[in-house]
Amino acid sequence: MSIEKKYFGKLSDGREVTAFTMKAECGVSVTVMDLGATMVSLNVPDKNGELKDIVCGYDSPEEYIKNDGYTGATVGRYANRIDKGHFTLDGKDYEISKNEDGKRTLHGGFCGFDKKIWRSEAGQCGCGADRIKFYYTSEDGEEGFPGNVDVTVVYRLSADGELAIRYLAEADKMTPMALTNHSYFNLDGYEKQDISRQLLTINANRFMGIDDESISTEFYDVQDTPFDFRKEKQIGKALFTNYEHVMIPGGIDHSFDIDGTGGKMLWKHDIPLVKSVTIRSKETGIVMDIYTDAPAMQVYSGNHMGGVKYKGGVEAKKQGAICFEPGYFPNSPNRTDVPSCIFGPDRPYSSTTVYKFSVK
Ligand code: GAL
């Protein structure tokens, strides 16, 4: 195992951005940077033992600031949408940043966790795995949210190539919180920019509908819909249909109820996780299983991708990659029918997502 620390570039205001690469003996390597506690690349051996970089990213930090899309970033304080940029907590009304069309809050507001430079620390876990810890303090009132929040995001890579991301946070007032990673995956290699033929399993019996402003509505059973991914299916089978829930966002952009149907595992002996998603490429043979303890998984098929160049000048294409964003349901602060996303002095935030790689 080894960790390499490197200067990644400068922002226009002169601040320097640092990247860290962790390499496991089996070949898997991951590069993360302190801007947005972002995953910049993820190299995984394919069926021929050749490394494929399976996440989109940019060559310079400034492109991450300039371009929309939250590419690879840690998203917070609240990943996903909050309707009308408003919620009530303990009888008090909160107006938060309406950074999407001036109507609602998306992914934490105008300057969310993805655009902050985090403090960082590289080291090893007790068990010998490499890890990079990122820290950020979000102040009371940031983007309108209540309470100071100390956030820690830990990327951990074990010798057998298992990648874990842990999110821990402590707030001194009650506040909504949902932290996630917004990587765009393509298991053919990110440069291929087409996910329609990749095979997807989503272990969920229900998904949440959205209205024409992408605000969540009620739960729907996946049975007899294109969103039934309980058995492995080509992603394209859901993308190219006239199903009303596909027509609204122009693809998949929905939250799935991660209800445990995919089976469970105890991670590091005491953290219960469920298998939420499996994605596989026939071309490279790469398989990725995602385990999480988050109640919901936003699956976003890159419907707004395009108009930018990724690493090495690769042109971004619509539906060129797919995001799996474990977290809380959209608009949870304004709903009572979903798990609570309210954390505070009596309820610290803790969530873990584990990515496992194999070839088939
Ligand atoms: C996703 C969201 C999409 C889109 C995207 C960023 O998490 O579900 O609707 O906003 O982020 O381009």
Tab-separated table of C-alpha atoms and ligand atoms in Angstrom:
chain	number	residue	atom	x	y	z
A	1	MET	CA	0.000	0.000	0.000
A	2	SER	CA	1.214	3.511	-0.667
A	3	ILE	CA	-0.034	7.089	-0.638
A	4	GLU	CA	1.310	9.770	-2.936
A	5	LYS	CA	0.641	13.454	-2.259
A	6	LYS	CA	0.799	15.890	-5.186
A	7	TYR	CA	0.100	19.504	-6.041
A	8	PHE	CA	-2.961	19.350	-8.307
A	9	GLY	CA	-3.233	22.990	-9.345
A	10	LYS	CA	-4.371	26.442	-8.297
A	11	LEU	CA	-7.765	28.102	-8.125
A	12	SER	CA	-8.142	31.538	-9.733
A	13	ASP	CA	-7.833	33.136	-6.277
A	14	GLY	CA	-4.385	31.543	-5.875
A	15	ARG	CA	-5.312	28.812	-3.393
A	16	GLU	CA	-3.487	25.543	-3.989
A	17	VAL	CA	-5.242	22.218	-4.368
A	18	THR	CA	-3.639	18.951	-3.279
A	19	ALA	CA	-4.374	15.454	-4.574
A	20	PHE	CA	-3.643	12.115	-2.889
A	21	THR	CA	-3.360	8.763	-4.626
A	22	MET	CA	-3.812	5.527	-2.698
A	23	LYS	CA	-2.642	2.347	-4.421
A	24	ALA	CA	-3.601	-1.147	-3.367
A	25	GLU	CA	-1.498	-4.235	-4.161
A	26	CYS	CA	-4.258	-5.683	-6.337
A	27	GLY	CA	-3.953	-2.726	-8.735
A	28	VAL	CA	-6.929	-0.618	-7.657
A	29	SER	CA	-5.945	3.002	-7.102
A	30	VAL	CA	-7.939	6.065	-6.200
A	31	THR	CA	-7.034	9.753	-6.432
A	32	VAL	CA	-8.885	12.241	-4.256
A	33	MET	CA	-8.338	15.962	-3.779
A	34	ASP	CA	-9.018	18.466	-1.036
A	35	LEU	CA	-11.209	20.661	-3.253
A	36	GLY	CA	-14.669	19.270	-2.539
A	37	ALA	CA	-13.158	16.107	-0.964
A	38	THR	CA	-13.534	14.895	-4.514
A	39	MET	CA	-12.721	11.585	-6.186
A	40	VAL	CA	-10.682	12.527	-9.266
A	41	SER	CA	-9.922	9.056	-10.632
A	42	LEU	CA	-10.510	5.419	-9.789
A	43	ASN	CA	-8.417	2.812	-11.601
A	44	VAL	CA	-9.626	-0.767	-11.553
A	45	PRO	CA	-8.140	-3.836	-13.320
A	46	ASP	CA	-10.311	-5.208	-16.143
A	47	LYS	CA	-10.647	-8.846	-17.214
A	48	ASN	CA	-7.221	-8.684	-18.938
A	49	GLY	CA	-5.551	-7.124	-15.918
A	50	GLU	CA	-5.377	-3.714	-17.623
A	51	LEU	CA	-6.292	-0.686	-15.545
A	52	LYS	CA	-9.380	1.312	-16.484
A	53	ASP	CA	-10.211	4.683	-14.969
A	54	ILE	CA	-13.934	4.336	-14.281
A	55	VAL	CA	-14.842	7.855	-13.075
A	56	CYS	CA	-15.143	11.163	-14.893
A	57	GLY	CA	-13.025	14.077	-13.705
A	58	TYR	CA	-11.071	17.093	-14.898
A	59	ASP	CA	-7.381	17.884	-15.358
A	60	SER	CA	-7.399	21.059	-13.242
A	61	PRO	CA	-9.147	22.254	-10.062
A	62	GLU	CA	-10.516	25.371	-11.737
A	63	GLU	CA	-12.595	23.221	-14.127
A	64	TYR	CA	-14.329	21.676	-11.108
A	65	ILE	CA	-15.345	25.168	-9.946
A	66	LYS	CA	-16.355	26.405	-13.400
A	67	ASN	CA	-18.390	23.420	-14.569
A	68	ASP	CA	-21.739	22.259	-13.201
A	69	GLY	CA	-22.295	18.659	-12.331
A	70	TYR	CA	-20.647	18.102	-8.909
A	71	THR	CA	-18.244	15.712	-10.638
A	72	GLY	CA	-16.784	13.238	-8.121
A	73	ALA	CA	-17.422	15.619	-5.238
A	74	THR	CA	-18.649	15.274	-1.697
A	75	VAL	CA	-22.052	16.928	-1.734
A	76	GLY	CA	-23.604	18.641	1.296
A	77	ARG	CA	-24.893	19.996	3.627
A	78	TYR	CA	-27.939	18.434	2.015
A	79	ALA	CA	-27.412	16.347	-1.112
A	80	ASN	CA	-30.477	16.425	-3.397
A	81	ARG	CA	-33.345	18.926	-3.558
A	82	ILE	CA	-35.244	20.837	-0.906
A	83	ASP	CA	-38.483	22.229	-2.269
A	84	LYS	CA	-38.873	26.030	-2.261
A	85	GLY	CA	-35.618	26.329	-0.271
A	86	HIS	CA	-37.676	26.129	2.856
A	87	PHE	CA	-38.262	23.886	5.869
A	88	THR	CA	-39.544	24.161	9.432
A	89	LEU	CA	-37.646	22.817	12.399
A	90	ASP	CA	-38.815	23.028	16.014
A	91	GLY	CA	-41.494	25.493	14.952
A	92	LYS	CA	-39.000	27.811	13.248
A	93	ASP	CA	-39.013	28.553	9.527
A	94	TYR	CA	-35.755	28.418	7.603
A	95	GLU	CA	-35.186	29.987	4.196
A	96	ILE	CA	-32.133	28.493	2.539
A	97	SER	CA	-30.369	29.267	-0.761
A	98	LYS	CA	-32.508	28.670	-3.831
A	99	ASN	CA	-29.681	27.880	-6.210
A	100	GLU	CA	-31.759	25.919	-8.729
A	101	ASP	CA	-33.781	28.226	-10.996
A	102	GLY	CA	-34.323	30.502	-7.988
A	103	LYS	CA	-36.953	28.016	-6.852
A	104	ARG	CA	-35.344	25.277	-4.768
A	105	THR	CA	-32.135	24.160	-3.089
A	106	LEU	CA	-29.953	21.655	-4.925
A	107	HIS	CA	-26.943	19.932	-3.358
A	108	GLY	CA	-26.387	22.385	-0.504
A	109	GLY	CA	-26.855	25.764	-2.182
A	110	PHE	CA	-24.746	28.157	-4.254
A	111	CYS	CA	-21.451	27.225	-2.649
A	112	GLY	CA	-21.885	23.749	-1.229
A	113	PHE	CA	-19.322	21.371	0.275
A	114	ASP	CA	-18.208	20.434	-3.267
A	115	LYS	CA	-16.662	23.902	-3.748
A	116	LYS	CA	-14.801	24.159	-0.420
A	117	ILE	CA	-11.183	23.319	0.177
A	118	TRP	CA	-11.159	20.750	2.979
A	119	ARG	CA	-8.365	20.191	5.506
A	120	SER	CA	-6.693	16.871	4.837
A	121	GLU	CA	-4.664	14.178	6.543
A	122	ALA	CA	-3.188	11.028	4.998
A	123	GLY	CA	-2.441	7.915	7.040
A	124	GLN	CA	-3.240	4.283	7.777
A	125	CYS	CA	-6.118	2.668	9.623
A	126	GLY	CA	-5.322	0.289	12.491
A	127	CYS	CA	-5.860	-2.627	10.089
A	128	GLY	CA	-3.216	-1.304	7.656
A	129	ALA	CA	-5.545	0.098	4.990
A	130	ASP	CA	-4.606	3.508	3.591
A	131	ARG	CA	-6.921	6.382	4.268
A	132	ILE	CA	-7.298	10.079	3.536
A	133	LYS	CA	-9.348	12.119	5.989
A	134	PHE	CA	-10.948	15.381	4.945
A	135	TYR	CA	-12.360	17.907	7.410
A	136	TYR	CA	-14.636	20.859	6.875
A	137	THR	CA	-16.522	23.098	9.285
A	138	SER	CA	-19.756	24.458	7.917
A	139	GLU	CA	-20.756	27.518	9.902
A	140	ASP	CA	-24.102	28.340	11.436
A	141	GLY	CA	-26.132	30.114	8.734
A	142	GLU	CA	-24.083	28.835	5.775
A	143	GLU	CA	-26.479	28.861	2.799
A	144	GLY	CA	-29.207	29.482	5.421
A	145	PHE	CA	-28.809	26.170	7.305
A	146	PRO	CA	-28.856	26.232	11.135
A	147	GLY	CA	-25.926	25.141	13.316
A	148	ASN	CA	-22.171	24.753	13.062
A	149	VAL	CA	-21.313	21.362	11.605
A	150	ASP	CA	-17.946	19.617	11.798
A	151	VAL	CA	-17.768	17.193	8.900
A	152	THR	CA	-15.248	14.406	8.314
A	153	VAL	CA	-15.100	12.392	5.125
A	154	VAL	CA	-12.757	9.404	5.068
A	155	TYR	CA	-11.698	7.612	1.897
A	156	ARG	CA	-10.216	4.213	2.768
A	157	LEU	CA	-8.601	1.732	0.396
A	158	SER	CA	-7.743	-1.762	1.600
A	159	ALA	CA	-5.051	-4.063	0.142
A	160	ASP	CA	-7.679	-6.091	-1.735
A	161	GLY	CA	-8.962	-2.947	-3.450
A	162	GLU	CA	-12.116	-2.292	-1.451
A	163	LEU	CA	-12.917	1.411	-1.362
A	164	ALA	CA	-14.949	2.803	1.528
A	165	ILE	CA	-16.218	6.339	2.045
A	166	ARG	CA	-17.312	7.260	5.561
A	167	TYR	CA	-19.213	10.421	6.433
A	168	LEU	CA	-19.207	11.640	10.019
A	169	ALA	CA	-20.583	14.946	11.262
A	170	GLU	CA	-21.437	16.696	14.489
A	171	ALA	CA	-23.813	19.641	14.627
A	172	ASP	CA	-24.415	21.985	17.551
A	173	LYS	CA	-28.024	22.640	16.481
A	174	MET	CA	-30.630	20.506	14.774
A	175	THR	CA	-30.142	20.644	11.020
A	176	PRO	CA	-31.047	18.639	7.941
A	177	MET	CA	-28.075	16.745	6.582
A	178	ALA	CA	-27.390	14.344	3.737
A	179	LEU	CA	-23.840	13.720	2.572
A	180	THR	CA	-22.965	11.811	-0.551
A	181	ASN	CA	-20.390	11.290	-3.260
A	182	HIS	CA	-21.294	12.422	-6.763
A	183	SER	CA	-18.975	10.320	-8.937
A	184	TYR	CA	-19.929	9.649	-12.538
A	185	PHE	CA	-19.110	5.986	-13.240
A	186	ASN	CA	-18.523	4.264	-16.546
A	187	LEU	CA	-17.230	0.704	-16.200
A	188	ASP	CA	-16.004	0.597	-19.807
A	189	GLY	CA	-13.596	3.383	-18.806
A	190	TYR	CA	-14.806	6.982	-18.446
A	191	GLU	CA	-13.504	7.892	-21.934
A	192	LYS	CA	-16.166	5.664	-23.534
A	193	GLN	CA	-19.003	8.072	-22.537
A	194	ASP	CA	-21.931	5.711	-23.089
A	195	ILE	CA	-23.574	3.738	-20.289
A	196	SER	CA	-26.573	2.403	-22.175
A	197	ARG	CA	-25.208	-1.140	-22.594
A	198	GLN	CA	-23.922	-1.592	-19.055
A	199	LEU	CA	-25.810	-4.006	-16.848
A	200	LEU	CA	-27.404	-2.641	-13.715
A	201	THR	CA	-29.046	-4.158	-10.658
A	202	ILE	CA	-30.801	-1.887	-8.142
A	203	ASN	CA	-32.006	-3.708	-5.058
A	204	ALA	CA	-35.118	-1.633	-4.484
A	205	ASN	CA	-38.832	-2.407	-4.648
A	206	ARG	CA	-39.869	1.261	-4.778
A	207	PHE	CA	-38.731	4.517	-6.269
A	208	MET	CA	-39.869	8.069	-5.686
A	209	GLY	CA	-41.642	9.862	-8.519
A	210	ILE	CA	-40.802	13.448	-9.430
A	211	ASP	CA	-42.889	16.330	-10.727
A	212	ASP	CA	-41.909	18.507	-13.671
A	213	GLU	CA	-39.717	20.611	-11.365
A	214	SER	CA	-37.864	17.460	-10.257
A	215	ILE	CA	-39.429	17.632	-6.814
A	216	SER	CA	-40.196	14.247	-5.311
A	217	THR	CA	-43.801	13.088	-5.238
A	218	GLU	CA	-45.004	9.711	-3.952
A	219	PHE	CA	-43.440	6.252	-3.923
A	220	TYR	CA	-44.132	3.880	-6.808
A	221	ASP	CA	-43.677	0.145	-6.959
A	222	VAL	CA	-40.982	-0.756	-9.531
A	223	GLN	CA	-42.974	-3.831	-10.586
A	224	ASP	CA	-43.998	-3.624	-14.270
A	225	THR	CA	-42.058	-0.387	-14.807
A	226	PRO	CA	-38.749	0.261	-16.618
A	227	PHE	CA	-37.304	0.974	-13.149
A	228	ASP	CA	-37.524	-2.657	-12.154
A	229	PHE	CA	-33.791	-3.369	-11.883
A	230	ARG	CA	-34.171	-6.077	-9.266
A	231	LYS	CA	-32.762	-8.441	-11.874
A	232	GLU	CA	-29.720	-7.347	-13.875
A	233	LYS	CA	-30.774	-5.342	-16.941
A	234	GLN	CA	-29.204	-3.060	-19.548
A	235	ILE	CA	-29.463	0.582	-18.475
A	236	GLY	CA	-30.648	1.509	-21.991
A	237	LYS	CA	-33.822	-0.532	-21.437
A	238	ALA	CA	-34.947	2.151	-18.991
A	239	LEU	CA	-33.526	5.160	-20.826
A	240	PHE	CA	-35.184	4.661	-24.183
A	241	THR	CA	-38.854	4.391	-23.238
A	242	ASN	CA	-41.886	6.670	-23.150
A	243	TYR	CA	-42.496	5.934	-19.491
A	244	GLU	CA	-43.710	9.181	-17.902
A	245	HIS	CA	-41.140	9.045	-15.089
A	246	VAL	CA	-38.353	8.717	-17.650
A	247	MET	CA	-39.769	11.485	-19.863
A	248	ILE	CA	-39.677	14.159	-17.122
A	249	PRO	CA	-35.900	14.184	-16.485
A	250	GLY	CA	-35.009	12.604	-19.852
A	251	GLY	CA	-33.607	9.435	-18.262
A	252	ILE	CA	-33.163	8.087	-14.768
A	253	ASP	CA	-32.934	10.755	-12.048
A	254	HIS	CA	-34.798	9.139	-9.193
A	255	SER	CA	-34.384	8.085	-5.636
A	256	PHE	CA	-34.689	4.369	-4.905
A	257	ASP	CA	-35.694	2.873	-1.580
A	258	ILE	CA	-32.725	0.768	-0.469
A	259	ASP	CA	-34.782	-1.697	1.529
A	260	GLY	CA	-32.355	-4.571	2.019
A	261	THR	CA	-33.720	-6.839	-0.749
A	262	GLY	CA	-30.155	-7.194	-2.060
A	263	GLY	CA	-28.848	-8.805	1.113
A	264	LYS	CA	-26.690	-7.521	3.930
A	265	MET	CA	-23.138	-7.610	5.170
A	266	LEU	CA	-21.426	-6.594	8.382
A	267	TRP	CA	-18.585	-4.301	7.364
A	268	LYS	CA	-15.502	-4.404	9.569
A	269	HIS	CA	-17.550	-6.630	11.884
A	270	ASP	CA	-19.933	-4.052	13.267
A	271	ILE	CA	-21.349	-1.766	10.585
A	272	PRO	CA	-24.416	-3.259	8.903
A	273	LEU	CA	-24.605	-2.398	5.205
A	274	VAL	CA	-26.967	-3.532	2.472
A	275	LYS	CA	-26.109	-4.307	-1.106
A	276	SER	CA	-27.765	-1.484	-3.010
A	277	VAL	CA	-26.443	-1.521	-6.559
A	278	THR	CA	-24.359	-3.715	-8.858
A	279	ILE	CA	-23.123	-2.455	-12.211
A	280	ARG	CA	-21.186	-4.505	-14.742
A	281	SER	CA	-19.552	-3.979	-18.117
A	282	LYS	CA	-19.473	-6.904	-20.533
A	283	GLU	CA	-16.700	-5.173	-22.449
A	284	THR	CA	-14.176	-4.825	-19.602
A	285	GLY	CA	-15.690	-7.466	-17.314
A	286	ILE	CA	-15.513	-4.981	-14.425
A	287	VAL	CA	-18.189	-5.407	-11.767
A	288	MET	CA	-18.831	-2.861	-9.010
A	289	ASP	CA	-21.013	-3.628	-5.989
A	290	ILE	CA	-22.105	-0.752	-3.775
A	291	TYR	CA	-22.968	-1.422	-0.148
A	292	THR	CA	-24.389	1.314	2.044
A	293	ASP	CA	-26.303	2.061	5.211
A	294	ALA	CA	-28.020	5.071	3.630
A	295	PRO	CA	-31.796	4.664	3.262
A	296	ALA	CA	-32.002	6.036	-0.289
A	297	MET	CA	-30.000	5.942	-3.502
A	298	GLN	CA	-30.372	8.669	-6.107
A	299	VAL	CA	-29.611	7.115	-9.477
A	300	TYR	CA	-28.809	9.754	-12.079
A	301	SER	CA	-28.043	8.672	-15.628
A	302	GLY	CA	-26.086	11.792	-16.579
A	303	ASN	CA	-28.966	13.369	-18.496
A	304	HIS	CA	-27.408	16.858	-18.379
A	305	MET	CA	-23.892	15.760	-19.285
A	306	GLY	CA	-22.151	17.454	-22.208
A	307	GLY	CA	-20.416	20.662	-23.226
A	308	VAL	CA	-17.229	20.036	-21.219
A	309	LYS	CA	-13.991	18.119	-21.595
A	310	TYR	CA	-12.893	15.601	-19.022
A	311	LYS	CA	-9.372	14.338	-18.221
A	312	GLY	CA	-7.174	14.123	-21.297
A	313	GLY	CA	-9.622	16.126	-23.426
A	314	VAL	CA	-12.378	13.482	-23.434
A	315	GLU	CA	-15.615	15.087	-24.578
A	316	ALA	CA	-18.486	14.651	-22.115
A	317	LYS	CA	-21.597	13.117	-23.670
A	318	LYS	CA	-25.173	12.916	-22.512
A	319	GLN	CA	-25.601	9.703	-20.475
A	320	GLY	CA	-21.888	9.089	-20.760
A	321	ALA	CA	-21.733	7.928	-17.141
A	322	ILE	CA	-24.019	7.193	-14.207
A	323	CYS	CA	-24.120	8.473	-10.618
A	324	PHE	CA	-25.143	6.456	-7.573
A	325	GLU	CA	-25.698	8.855	-4.691
A	326	PRO	CA	-26.433	7.144	-1.396
A	327	GLY	CA	-28.129	9.455	1.089
A	328	TYR	CA	-31.551	10.579	2.251
A	329	PHE	CA	-34.684	10.921	0.159
A	330	PRO	CA	-35.176	14.143	-1.811
A	331	ASN	CA	-36.957	16.904	0.086
A	332	SER	CA	-36.853	14.818	3.310
A	333	PRO	CA	-36.869	17.948	5.548
A	334	ASN	CA	-40.428	18.600	4.308
A	335	ARG	CA	-41.726	15.017	4.464
A	336	THR	CA	-42.850	12.774	7.302
A	337	ASP	CA	-43.036	9.493	5.371
A	338	VAL	CA	-39.282	8.931	5.023
A	339	PRO	CA	-36.377	8.346	7.454
A	340	SER	CA	-35.422	11.524	9.310
A	341	CYS	CA	-32.552	13.572	7.920
A	342	ILE	CA	-32.435	15.809	11.007
A	343	PHE	CA	-29.199	15.580	12.977
A	344	GLY	CA	-27.964	17.570	15.952
A	345	PRO	CA	-26.305	17.466	19.363
A	346	ASP	CA	-28.190	14.258	20.259
A	347	ARG	CA	-27.834	12.608	16.882
A	348	PRO	CA	-24.419	12.714	15.177
A	349	TYR	CA	-24.298	11.898	11.486
A	350	SER	CA	-22.609	8.668	10.469
A	351	SER	CA	-22.869	6.861	7.166
A	352	THR	CA	-20.718	4.417	5.218
A	353	THR	CA	-20.616	3.351	1.582
A	354	VAL	CA	-18.367	0.550	0.348
A	355	TYR	CA	-17.440	-0.087	-3.282
A	356	LYS	CA	-16.218	-3.588	-4.168
A	357	PHE	CA	-14.662	-4.513	-7.507
A	358	SER	CA	-14.346	-7.827	-9.299
A	359	VAL	CA	-14.268	-9.142	-12.870
A	360	LYS	CA	-16.692	-11.502	-14.575
B	1	GAL	C1	-27.978	14.900	-9.502
B	1	GAL	C2	-29.409	15.327	-9.622
B	1	GAL	C3	-29.632	15.763	-11.037
B	1	GAL	C4	-28.674	16.853	-11.442
B	1	GAL	C5	-27.257	16.416	-11.124
B	1	GAL	C6	-26.240	17.499	-11.342
B	1	GAL	O1	-27.705	14.472	-8.214
B	1	GAL	O2	-30.249	14.260	-9.251
B	1	GAL	O3	-30.970	16.207	-11.217
B	1	GAL	O4	-28.992	18.037	-10.762
B	1	GAL	O5	-27.136	15.994	-9.806
B	1	GAL	O6	-26.141	17.843	-12.672
